[in-house]
GROMACS .gro file of N, CA and C in nm:
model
  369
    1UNK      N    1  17.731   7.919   7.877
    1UNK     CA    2  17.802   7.830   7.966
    1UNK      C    3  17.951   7.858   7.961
    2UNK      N    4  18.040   7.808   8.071
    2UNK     CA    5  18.162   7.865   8.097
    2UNK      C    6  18.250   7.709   8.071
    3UNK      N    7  18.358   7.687   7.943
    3UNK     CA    8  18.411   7.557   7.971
    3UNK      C    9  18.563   7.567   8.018
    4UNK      N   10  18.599   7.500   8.069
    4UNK     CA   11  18.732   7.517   8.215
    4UNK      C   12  18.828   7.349   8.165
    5UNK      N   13  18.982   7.396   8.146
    5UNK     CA   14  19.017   7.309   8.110
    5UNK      C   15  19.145   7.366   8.193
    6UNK      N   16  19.177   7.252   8.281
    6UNK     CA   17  19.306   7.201   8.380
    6UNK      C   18  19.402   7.190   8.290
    7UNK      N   19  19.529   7.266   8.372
    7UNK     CA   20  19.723   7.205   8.287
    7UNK      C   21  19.780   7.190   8.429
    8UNK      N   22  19.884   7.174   8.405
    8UNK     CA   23  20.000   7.174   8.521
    8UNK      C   24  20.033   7.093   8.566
    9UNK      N   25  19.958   6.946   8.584
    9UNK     CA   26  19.927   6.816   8.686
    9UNK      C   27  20.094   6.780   8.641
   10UNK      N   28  20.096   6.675   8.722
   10UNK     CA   29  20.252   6.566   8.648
   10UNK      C   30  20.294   6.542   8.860
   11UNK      N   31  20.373   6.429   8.782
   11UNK     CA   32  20.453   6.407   8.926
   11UNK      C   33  20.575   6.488   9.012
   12UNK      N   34  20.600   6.485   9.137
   12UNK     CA   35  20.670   6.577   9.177
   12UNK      C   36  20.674   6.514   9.340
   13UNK      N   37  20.832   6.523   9.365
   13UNK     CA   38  20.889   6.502   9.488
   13UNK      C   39  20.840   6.565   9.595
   14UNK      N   40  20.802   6.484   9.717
   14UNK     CA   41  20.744   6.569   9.821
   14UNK      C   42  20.847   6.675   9.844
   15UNK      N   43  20.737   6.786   9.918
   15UNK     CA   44  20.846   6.951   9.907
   15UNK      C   45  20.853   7.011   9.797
   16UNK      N   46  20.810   6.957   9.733
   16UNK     CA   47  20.846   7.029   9.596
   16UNK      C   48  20.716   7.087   9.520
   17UNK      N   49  20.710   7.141   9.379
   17UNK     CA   50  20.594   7.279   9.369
   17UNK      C   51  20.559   7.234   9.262
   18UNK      N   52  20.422   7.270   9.231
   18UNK     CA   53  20.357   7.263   9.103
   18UNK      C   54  20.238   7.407   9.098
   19UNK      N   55  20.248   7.436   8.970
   19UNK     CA   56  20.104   7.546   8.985
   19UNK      C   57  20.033   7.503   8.832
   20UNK      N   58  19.919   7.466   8.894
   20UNK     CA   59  19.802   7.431   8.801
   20UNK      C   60  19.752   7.575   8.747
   21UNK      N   61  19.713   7.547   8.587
   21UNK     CA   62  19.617   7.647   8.531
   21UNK      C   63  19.480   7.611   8.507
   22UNK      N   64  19.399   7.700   8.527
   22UNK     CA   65  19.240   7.672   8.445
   22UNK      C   66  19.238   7.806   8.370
   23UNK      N   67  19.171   7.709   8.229
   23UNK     CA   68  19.175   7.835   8.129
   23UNK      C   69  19.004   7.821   8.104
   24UNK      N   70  18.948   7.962   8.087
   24UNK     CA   71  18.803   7.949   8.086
   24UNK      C   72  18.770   8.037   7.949
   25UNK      N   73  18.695   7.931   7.920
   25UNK     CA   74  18.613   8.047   7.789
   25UNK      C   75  18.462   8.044   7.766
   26UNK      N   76  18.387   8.115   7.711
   26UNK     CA   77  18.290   8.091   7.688
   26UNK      C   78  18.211   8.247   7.741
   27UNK      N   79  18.095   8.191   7.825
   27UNK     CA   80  18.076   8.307   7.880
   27UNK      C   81  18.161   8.315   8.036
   28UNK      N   82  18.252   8.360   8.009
   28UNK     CA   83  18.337   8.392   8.147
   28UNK      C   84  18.280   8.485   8.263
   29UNK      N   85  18.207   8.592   8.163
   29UNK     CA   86  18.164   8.716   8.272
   29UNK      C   87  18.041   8.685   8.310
   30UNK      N   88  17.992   8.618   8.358
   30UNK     CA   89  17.904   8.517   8.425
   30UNK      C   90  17.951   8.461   8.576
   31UNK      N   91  18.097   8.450   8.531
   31UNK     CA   92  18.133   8.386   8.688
   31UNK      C   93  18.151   8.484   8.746
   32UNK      N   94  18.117   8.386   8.894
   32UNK     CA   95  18.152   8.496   9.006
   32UNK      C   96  18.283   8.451   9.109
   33UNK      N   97  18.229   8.335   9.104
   33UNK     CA   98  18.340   8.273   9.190
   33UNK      C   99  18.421   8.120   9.127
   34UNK      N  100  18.571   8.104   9.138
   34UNK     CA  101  18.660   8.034   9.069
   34UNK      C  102  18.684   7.928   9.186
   35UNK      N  103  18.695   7.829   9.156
   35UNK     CA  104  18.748   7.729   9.289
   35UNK      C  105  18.845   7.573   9.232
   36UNK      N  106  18.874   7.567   9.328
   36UNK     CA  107  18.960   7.426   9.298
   36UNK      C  108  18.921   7.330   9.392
   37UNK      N  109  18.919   7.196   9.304
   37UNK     CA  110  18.872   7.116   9.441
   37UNK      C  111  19.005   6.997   9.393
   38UNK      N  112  18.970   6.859   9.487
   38UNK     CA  113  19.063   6.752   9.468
   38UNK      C  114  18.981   6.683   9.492
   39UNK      N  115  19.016   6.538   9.461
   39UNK     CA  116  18.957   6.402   9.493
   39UNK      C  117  19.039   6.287   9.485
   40UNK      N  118  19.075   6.228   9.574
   40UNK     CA  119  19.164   6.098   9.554
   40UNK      C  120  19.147   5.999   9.591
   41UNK      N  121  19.164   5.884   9.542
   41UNK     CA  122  19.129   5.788   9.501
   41UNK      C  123  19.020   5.726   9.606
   42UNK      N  124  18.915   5.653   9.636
   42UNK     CA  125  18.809   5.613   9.701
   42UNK      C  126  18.808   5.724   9.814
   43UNK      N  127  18.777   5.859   9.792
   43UNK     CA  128  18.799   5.937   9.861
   43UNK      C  129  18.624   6.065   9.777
   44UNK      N  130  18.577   6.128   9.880
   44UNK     CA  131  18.486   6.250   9.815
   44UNK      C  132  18.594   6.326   9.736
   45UNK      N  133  18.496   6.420   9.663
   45UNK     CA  134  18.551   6.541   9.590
   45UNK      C  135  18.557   6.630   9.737
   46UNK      N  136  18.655   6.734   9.725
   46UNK     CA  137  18.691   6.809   9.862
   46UNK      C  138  18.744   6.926   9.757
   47UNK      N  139  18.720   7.109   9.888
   47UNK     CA  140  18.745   7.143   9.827
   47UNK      C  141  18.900   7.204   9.876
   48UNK      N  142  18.959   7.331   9.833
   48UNK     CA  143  19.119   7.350   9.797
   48UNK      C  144  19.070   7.475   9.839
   49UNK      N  145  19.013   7.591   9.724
   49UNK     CA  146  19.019   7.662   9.739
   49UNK      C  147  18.973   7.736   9.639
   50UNK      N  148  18.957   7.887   9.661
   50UNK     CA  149  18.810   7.964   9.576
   50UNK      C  150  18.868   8.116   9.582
   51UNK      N  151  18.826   8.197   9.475
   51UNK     CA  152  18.874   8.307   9.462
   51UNK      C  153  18.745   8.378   9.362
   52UNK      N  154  18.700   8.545   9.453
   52UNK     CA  155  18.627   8.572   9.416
   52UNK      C  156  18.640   8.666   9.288
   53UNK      N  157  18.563   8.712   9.255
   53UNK     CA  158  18.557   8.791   9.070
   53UNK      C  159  18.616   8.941   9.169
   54UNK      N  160  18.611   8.939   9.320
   54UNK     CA  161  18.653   9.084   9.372
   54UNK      C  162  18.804   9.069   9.356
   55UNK      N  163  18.830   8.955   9.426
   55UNK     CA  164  18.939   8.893   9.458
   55UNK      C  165  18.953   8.803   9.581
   56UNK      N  166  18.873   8.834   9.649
   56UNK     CA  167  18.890   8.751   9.841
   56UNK      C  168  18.977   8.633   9.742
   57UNK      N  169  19.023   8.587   9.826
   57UNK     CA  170  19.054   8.390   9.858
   57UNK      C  171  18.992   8.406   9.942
   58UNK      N  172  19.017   8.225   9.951
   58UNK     CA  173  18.972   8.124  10.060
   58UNK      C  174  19.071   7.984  10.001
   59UNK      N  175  19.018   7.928  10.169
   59UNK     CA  176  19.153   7.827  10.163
   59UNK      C  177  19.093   7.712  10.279
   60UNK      N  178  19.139   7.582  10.262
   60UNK     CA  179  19.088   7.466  10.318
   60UNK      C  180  19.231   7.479  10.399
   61UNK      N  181  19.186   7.427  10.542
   61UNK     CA  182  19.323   7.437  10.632
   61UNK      C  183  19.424   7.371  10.634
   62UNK      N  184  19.369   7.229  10.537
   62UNK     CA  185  19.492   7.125  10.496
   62UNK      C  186  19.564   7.203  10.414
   63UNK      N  187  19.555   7.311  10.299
   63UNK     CA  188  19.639   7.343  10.209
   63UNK      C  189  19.650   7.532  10.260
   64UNK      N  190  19.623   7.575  10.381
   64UNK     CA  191  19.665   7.740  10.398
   64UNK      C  192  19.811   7.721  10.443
   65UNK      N  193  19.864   7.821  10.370
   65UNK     CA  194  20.003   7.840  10.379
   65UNK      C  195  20.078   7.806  10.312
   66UNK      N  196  20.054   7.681  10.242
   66UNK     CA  197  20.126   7.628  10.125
   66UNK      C  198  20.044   7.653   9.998
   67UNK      N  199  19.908   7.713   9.962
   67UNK     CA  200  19.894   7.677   9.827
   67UNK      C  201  19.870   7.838   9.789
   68UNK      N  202  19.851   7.893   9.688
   68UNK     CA  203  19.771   8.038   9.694
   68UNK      C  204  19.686   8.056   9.560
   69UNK      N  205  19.590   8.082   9.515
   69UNK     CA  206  19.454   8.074   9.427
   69UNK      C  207  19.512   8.228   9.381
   70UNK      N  208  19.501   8.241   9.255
   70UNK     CA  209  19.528   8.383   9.198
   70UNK      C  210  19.469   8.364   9.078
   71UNK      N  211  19.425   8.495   8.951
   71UNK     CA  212  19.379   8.517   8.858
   71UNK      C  213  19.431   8.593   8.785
   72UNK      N  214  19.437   8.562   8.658
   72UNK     CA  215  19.426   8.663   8.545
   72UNK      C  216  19.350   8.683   8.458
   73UNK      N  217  19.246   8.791   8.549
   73UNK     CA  218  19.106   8.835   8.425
   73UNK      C  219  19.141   8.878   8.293
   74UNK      N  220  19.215   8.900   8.272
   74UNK     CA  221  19.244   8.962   8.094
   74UNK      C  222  19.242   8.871   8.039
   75UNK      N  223  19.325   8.728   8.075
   75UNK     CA  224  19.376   8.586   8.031
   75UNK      C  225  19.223   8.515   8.063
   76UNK      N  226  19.148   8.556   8.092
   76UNK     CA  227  19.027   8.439   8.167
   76UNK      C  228  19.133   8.269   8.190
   77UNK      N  229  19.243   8.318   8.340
   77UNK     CA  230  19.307   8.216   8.348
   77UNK      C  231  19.291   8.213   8.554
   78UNK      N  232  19.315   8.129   8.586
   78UNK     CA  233  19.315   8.111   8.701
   78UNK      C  234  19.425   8.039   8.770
   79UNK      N  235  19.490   8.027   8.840
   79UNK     CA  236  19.592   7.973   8.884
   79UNK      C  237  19.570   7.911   9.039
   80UNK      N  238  19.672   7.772   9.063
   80UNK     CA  239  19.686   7.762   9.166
   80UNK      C  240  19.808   7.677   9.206
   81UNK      N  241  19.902   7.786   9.282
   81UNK     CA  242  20.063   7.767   9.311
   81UNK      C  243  20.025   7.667   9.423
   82UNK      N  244  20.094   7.568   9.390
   82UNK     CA  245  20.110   7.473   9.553
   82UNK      C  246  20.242   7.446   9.573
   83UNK      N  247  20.289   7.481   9.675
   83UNK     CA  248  20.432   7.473   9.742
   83UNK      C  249  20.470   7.385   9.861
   84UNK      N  250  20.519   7.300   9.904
   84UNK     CA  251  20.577   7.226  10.023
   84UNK      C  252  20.479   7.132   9.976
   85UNK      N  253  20.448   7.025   9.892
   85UNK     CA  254  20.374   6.921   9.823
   85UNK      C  255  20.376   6.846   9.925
   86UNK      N  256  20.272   6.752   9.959
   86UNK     CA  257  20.308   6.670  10.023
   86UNK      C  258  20.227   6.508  10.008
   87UNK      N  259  20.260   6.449  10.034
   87UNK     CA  260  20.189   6.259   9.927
   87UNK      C  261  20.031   6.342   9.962
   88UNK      N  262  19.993   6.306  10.067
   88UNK     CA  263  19.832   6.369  10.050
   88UNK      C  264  19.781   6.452   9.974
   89UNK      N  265  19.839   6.513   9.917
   89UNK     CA  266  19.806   6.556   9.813
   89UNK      C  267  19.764   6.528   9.703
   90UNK      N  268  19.801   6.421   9.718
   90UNK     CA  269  19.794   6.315   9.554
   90UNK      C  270  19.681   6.330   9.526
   91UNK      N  271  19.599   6.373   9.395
   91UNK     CA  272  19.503   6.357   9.336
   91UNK      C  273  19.435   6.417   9.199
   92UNK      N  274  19.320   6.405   9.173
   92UNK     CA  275  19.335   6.461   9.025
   92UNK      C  276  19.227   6.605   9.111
   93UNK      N  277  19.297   6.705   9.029
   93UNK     CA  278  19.219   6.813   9.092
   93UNK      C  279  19.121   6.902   8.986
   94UNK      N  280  19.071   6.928   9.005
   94UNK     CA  281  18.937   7.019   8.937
   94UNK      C  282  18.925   7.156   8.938
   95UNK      N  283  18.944   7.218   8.812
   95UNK     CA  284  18.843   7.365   8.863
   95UNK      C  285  18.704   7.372   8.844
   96UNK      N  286  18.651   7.454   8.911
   96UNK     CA  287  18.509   7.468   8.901
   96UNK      C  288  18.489   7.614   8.901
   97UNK      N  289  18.353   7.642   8.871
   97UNK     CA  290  18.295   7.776   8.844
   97UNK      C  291  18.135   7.763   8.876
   98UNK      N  292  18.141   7.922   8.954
   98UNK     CA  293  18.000   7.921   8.996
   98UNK      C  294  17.956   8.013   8.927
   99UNK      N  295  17.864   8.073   8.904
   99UNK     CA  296  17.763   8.157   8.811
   99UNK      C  297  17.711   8.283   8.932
  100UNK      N  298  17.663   8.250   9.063
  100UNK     CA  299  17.639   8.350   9.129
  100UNK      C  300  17.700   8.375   9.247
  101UNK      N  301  17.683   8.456   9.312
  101UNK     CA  302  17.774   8.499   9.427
  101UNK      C  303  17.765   8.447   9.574
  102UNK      N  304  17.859   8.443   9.654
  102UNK     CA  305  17.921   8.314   9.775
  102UNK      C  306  17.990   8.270   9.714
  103UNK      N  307  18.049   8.222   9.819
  103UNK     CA  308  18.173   8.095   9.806
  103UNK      C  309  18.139   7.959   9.837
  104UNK      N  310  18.111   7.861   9.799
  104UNK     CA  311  18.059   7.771   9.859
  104UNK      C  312  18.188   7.657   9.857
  105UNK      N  313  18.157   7.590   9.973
  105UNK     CA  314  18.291   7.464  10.004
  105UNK      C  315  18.230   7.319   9.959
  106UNK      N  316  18.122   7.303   9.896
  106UNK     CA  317  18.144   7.200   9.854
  106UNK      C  318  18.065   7.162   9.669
  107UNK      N  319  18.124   7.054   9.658
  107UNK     CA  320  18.079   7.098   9.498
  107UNK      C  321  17.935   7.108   9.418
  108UNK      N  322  17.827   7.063   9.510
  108UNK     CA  323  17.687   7.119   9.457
  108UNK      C  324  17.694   7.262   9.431
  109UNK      N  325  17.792   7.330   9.479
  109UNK     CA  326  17.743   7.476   9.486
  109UNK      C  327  17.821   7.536   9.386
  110UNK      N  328  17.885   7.446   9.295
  110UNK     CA  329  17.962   7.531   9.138
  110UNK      C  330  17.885   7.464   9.034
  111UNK      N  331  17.908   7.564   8.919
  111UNK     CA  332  17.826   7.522   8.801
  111UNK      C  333  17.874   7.457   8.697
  112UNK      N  334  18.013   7.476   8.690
  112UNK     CA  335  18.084   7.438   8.577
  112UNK      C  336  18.206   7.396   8.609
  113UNK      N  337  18.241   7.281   8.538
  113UNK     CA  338  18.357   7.198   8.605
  113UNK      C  339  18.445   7.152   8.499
  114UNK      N  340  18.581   7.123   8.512
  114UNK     CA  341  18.710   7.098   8.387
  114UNK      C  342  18.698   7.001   8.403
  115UNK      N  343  18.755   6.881   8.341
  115UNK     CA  344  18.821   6.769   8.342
  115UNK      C  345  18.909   6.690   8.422
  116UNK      N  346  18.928   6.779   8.462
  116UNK     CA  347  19.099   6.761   8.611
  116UNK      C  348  19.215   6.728   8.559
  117UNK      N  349  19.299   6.774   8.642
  117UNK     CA  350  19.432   6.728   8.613
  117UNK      C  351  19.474   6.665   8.731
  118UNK      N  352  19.572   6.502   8.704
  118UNK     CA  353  19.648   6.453   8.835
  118UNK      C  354  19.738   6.504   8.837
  119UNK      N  355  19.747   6.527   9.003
  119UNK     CA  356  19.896   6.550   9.041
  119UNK      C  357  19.940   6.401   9.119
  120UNK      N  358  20.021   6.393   9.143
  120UNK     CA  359  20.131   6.292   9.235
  120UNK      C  360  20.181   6.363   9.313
  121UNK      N  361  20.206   6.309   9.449
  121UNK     CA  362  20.334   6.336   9.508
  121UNK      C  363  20.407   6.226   9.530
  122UNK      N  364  20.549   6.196   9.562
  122UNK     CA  365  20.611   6.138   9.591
  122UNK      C  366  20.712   6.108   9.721
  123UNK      N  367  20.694   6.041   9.777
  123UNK     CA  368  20.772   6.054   9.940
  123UNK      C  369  20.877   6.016   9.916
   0.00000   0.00000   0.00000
């Protein structure tokens, strides 16, 4: 099994940047595909965005352009830069991990999930 633990969360002025880490250990080389999701408050889990073991991204259209999903396989670390913040954003966000290959957009389709970290925004 692959266990995934969120950093980066904290509050932050709309416009302004945060980049979350997921650090994975375990059996890492198992995953195929890395993703981030969000959920806020009386709201579904939704997803952000996913990055494959090739490399593709993918990206939810609320966050293309402002966020970007990147990796460091040596680090079994994953990243995700979000830039131009904005209050909707607000929430505690998740990484997840899938075991086989696709990308899937919603969260039945990952296997392994962190804890989350909140973010804030602030208007």
């Amino acid at each position: 099994q692959v266990q995934l633990v969120e950093s980066g969360g904290g509050l932050v002025q709309a416009g302004g940047s945060l980049r979350l880490s997921c650090a994975a250990s375990g059996r890492t080389f198992s995953t195929y595909v890395m993703g981030w999701f969000r959920q806020a408050p009386g709201k579904e889990r939704e997803f952000v965005a996913a990055i494959r073991w090739s490399g593709g991204t993918y990206y939810a259209d609320s966050v293309k352009g402002r966020f970007t999903i990147s990796r460091d396989t040596a680090k079994n670390l994953v990243y995700l830069q979000m830039n131009s913040l904005k209050s909707e954003d607000t929430a505690v966000y998740y990484c997840a991990a899938r075991y086989s290959g696709g990308v899937y957009y919603t969260p039945s389709g990952y296997d392994a999930w962190g804890p989350g970290t909140q973010v804030t925004v602030s208007s």
